Tab-separated table of C-alpha atoms in Angstrom:
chain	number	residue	atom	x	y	z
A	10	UNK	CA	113.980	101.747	95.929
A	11	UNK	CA	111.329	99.187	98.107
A	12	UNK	CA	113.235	96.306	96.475
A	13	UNK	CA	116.413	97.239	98.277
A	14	UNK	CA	114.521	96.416	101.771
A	15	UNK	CA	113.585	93.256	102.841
A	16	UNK	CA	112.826	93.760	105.937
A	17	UNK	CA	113.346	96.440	108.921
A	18	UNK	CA	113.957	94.608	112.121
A	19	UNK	CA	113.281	96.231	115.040
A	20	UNK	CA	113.693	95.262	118.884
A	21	UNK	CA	117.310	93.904	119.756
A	22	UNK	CA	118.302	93.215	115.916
A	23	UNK	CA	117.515	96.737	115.114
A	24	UNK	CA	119.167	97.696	117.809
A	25	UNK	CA	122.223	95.267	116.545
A	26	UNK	CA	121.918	97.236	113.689
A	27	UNK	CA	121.894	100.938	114.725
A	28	UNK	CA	125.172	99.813	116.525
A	29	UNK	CA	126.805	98.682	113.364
A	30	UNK	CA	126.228	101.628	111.638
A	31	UNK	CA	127.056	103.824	113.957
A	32	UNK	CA	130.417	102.046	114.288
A	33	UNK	CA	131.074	101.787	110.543
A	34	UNK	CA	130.073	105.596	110.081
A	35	UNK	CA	132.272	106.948	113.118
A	36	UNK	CA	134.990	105.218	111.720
A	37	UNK	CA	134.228	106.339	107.686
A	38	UNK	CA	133.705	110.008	109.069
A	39	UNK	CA	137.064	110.309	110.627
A	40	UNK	CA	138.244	108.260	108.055
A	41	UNK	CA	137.072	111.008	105.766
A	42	UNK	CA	137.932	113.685	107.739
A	43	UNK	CA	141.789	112.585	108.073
A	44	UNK	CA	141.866	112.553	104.297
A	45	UNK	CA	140.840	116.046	104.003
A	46	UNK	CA	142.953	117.716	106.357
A	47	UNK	CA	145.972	116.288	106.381
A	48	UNK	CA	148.522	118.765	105.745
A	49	UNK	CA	149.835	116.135	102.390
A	50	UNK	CA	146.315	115.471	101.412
A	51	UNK	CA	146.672	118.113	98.685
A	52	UNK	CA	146.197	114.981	95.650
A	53	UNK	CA	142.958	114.781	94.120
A	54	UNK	CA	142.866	110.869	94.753
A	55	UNK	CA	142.885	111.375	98.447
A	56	UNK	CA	140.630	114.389	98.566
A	57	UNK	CA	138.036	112.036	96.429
A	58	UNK	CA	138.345	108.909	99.059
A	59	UNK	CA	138.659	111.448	101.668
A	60	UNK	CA	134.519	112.279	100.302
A	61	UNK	CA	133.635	109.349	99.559
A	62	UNK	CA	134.201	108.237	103.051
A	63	UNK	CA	132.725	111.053	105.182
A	64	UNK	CA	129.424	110.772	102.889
A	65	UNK	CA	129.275	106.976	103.133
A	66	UNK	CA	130.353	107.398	106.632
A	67	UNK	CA	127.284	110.025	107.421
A	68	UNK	CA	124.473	108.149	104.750
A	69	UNK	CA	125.323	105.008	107.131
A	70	UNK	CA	125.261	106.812	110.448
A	71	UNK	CA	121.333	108.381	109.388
A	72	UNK	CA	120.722	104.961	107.600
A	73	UNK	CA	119.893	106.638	104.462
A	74	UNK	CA	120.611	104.381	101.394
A	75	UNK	CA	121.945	101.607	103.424
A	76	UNK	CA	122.202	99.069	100.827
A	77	UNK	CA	124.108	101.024	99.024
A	78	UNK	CA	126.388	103.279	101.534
A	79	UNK	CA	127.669	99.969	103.120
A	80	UNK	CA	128.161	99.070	99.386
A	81	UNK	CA	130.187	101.838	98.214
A	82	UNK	CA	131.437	101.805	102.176
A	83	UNK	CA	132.724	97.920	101.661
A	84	UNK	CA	134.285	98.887	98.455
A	85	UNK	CA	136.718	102.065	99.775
A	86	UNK	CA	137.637	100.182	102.800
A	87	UNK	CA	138.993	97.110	100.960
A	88	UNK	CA	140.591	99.593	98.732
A	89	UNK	CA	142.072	101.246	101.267
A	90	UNK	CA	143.427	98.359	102.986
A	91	UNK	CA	144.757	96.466	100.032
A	92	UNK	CA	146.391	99.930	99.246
A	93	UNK	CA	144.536	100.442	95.697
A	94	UNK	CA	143.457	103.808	96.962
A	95	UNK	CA	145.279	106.739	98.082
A	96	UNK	CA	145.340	107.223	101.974
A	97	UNK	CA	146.760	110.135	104.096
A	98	UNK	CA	147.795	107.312	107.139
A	99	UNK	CA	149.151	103.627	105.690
A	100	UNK	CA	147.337	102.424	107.955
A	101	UNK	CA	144.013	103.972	108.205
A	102	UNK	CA	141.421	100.880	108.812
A	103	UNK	CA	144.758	98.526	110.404
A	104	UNK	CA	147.563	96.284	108.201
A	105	UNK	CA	146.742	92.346	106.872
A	106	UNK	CA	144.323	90.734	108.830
A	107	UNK	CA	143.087	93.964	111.277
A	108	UNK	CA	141.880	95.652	108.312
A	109	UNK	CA	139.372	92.951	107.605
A	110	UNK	CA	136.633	93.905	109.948
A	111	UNK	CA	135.567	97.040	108.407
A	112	UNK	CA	135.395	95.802	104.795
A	113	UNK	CA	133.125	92.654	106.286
A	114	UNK	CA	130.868	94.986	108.989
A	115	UNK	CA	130.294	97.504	105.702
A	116	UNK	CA	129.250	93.880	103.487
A	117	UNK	CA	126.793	93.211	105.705
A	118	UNK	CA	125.357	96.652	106.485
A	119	UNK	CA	124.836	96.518	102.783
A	120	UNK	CA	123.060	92.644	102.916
A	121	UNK	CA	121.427	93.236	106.259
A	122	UNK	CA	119.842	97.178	105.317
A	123	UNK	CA	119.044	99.544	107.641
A	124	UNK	CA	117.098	98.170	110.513
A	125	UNK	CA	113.610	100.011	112.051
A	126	UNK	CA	115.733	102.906	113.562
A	127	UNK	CA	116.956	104.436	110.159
A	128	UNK	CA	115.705	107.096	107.900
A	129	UNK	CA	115.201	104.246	105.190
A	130	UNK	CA	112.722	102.631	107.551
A	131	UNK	CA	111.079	106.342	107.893
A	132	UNK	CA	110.636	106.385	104.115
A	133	UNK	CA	110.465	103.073	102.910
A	134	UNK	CA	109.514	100.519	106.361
A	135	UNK	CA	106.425	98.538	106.709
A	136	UNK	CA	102.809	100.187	106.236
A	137	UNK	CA	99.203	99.089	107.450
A	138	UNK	CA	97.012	98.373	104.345
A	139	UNK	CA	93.737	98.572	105.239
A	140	UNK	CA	91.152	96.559	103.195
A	141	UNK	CA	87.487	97.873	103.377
A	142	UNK	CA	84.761	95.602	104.560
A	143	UNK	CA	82.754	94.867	101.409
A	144	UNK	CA	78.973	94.641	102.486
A	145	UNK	CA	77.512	91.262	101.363
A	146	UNK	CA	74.144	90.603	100.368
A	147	UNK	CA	71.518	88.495	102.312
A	148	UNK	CA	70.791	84.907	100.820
A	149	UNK	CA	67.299	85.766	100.012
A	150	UNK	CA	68.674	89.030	98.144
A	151	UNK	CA	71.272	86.913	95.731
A	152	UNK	CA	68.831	84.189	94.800
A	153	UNK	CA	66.143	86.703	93.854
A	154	UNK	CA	63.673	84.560	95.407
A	155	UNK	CA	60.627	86.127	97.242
């Protein structure tokens, strides 16, 4: 799971990216939340994105598994706006060119990770290694010499 993290900024770029996925998981959660309680959202499709959305939505809002949340996240939302998956509203992340943003801000949650305020940063972030002092010998006790 370390291999998913490159890094965890922290100080204004963390903060960048707290924003982002708070914005992308608002918008997933209601997203999700639409789906399954709309009074037509009786199809299995739609109950399934309806899921999918509200735990993507919630996994990026924590920052839990960001790599892969704003995967699956960047996935759903272009489906959803090219129409490939079922959707209570037509227009649920906008129509042609407004629906963009979402699918791109979810792409780079998933290239960018979590940032140093995130759960993954909790469980995964950077760690002090601390290397003992080895005690050396004197000269005169390496050359054996007395």
């Amino acid at each position: 799971m370390q291999r998913l993290f490159s890094t965890f900024p922290n100080g204004l770029p963390g903060i960048g990216l707290l924003l982002l996925r708070v914005a992308a998981g608002v918008r997933l959660i209601a997203h999700g939340a639409a789906c399954l309680t709309a009074p037509h959202s009786g199809t299995w499709g739609t109950s399934a994105v309806g899921v999918m959305a509200a735990l993507t939505g919630a996994l990026l809002l924590i920052g839990l598994m960001t790599p892969l949340a704003g995967a699956l996240a960047a996935l759903g939302s272009a489906g959803i706006v090219l129409s490939w998956l079922p959707s209570p509203t037509p227009d649920a992340f906008g129509t042609g060119l407004a629906g963009i943003p979402p699918v791109v801000v979810a792409a780079a949650l998933a290239l960018l990770g979590p940032g140093a305020i995130s759960v993954d940063a909790a469980l995964f972030g950077r760690r002090e290694i601390r290397i003992p002092q080895l005690r050396r010998a004197a000269p005169e006790e390496r050359s054996g010499s007395r």
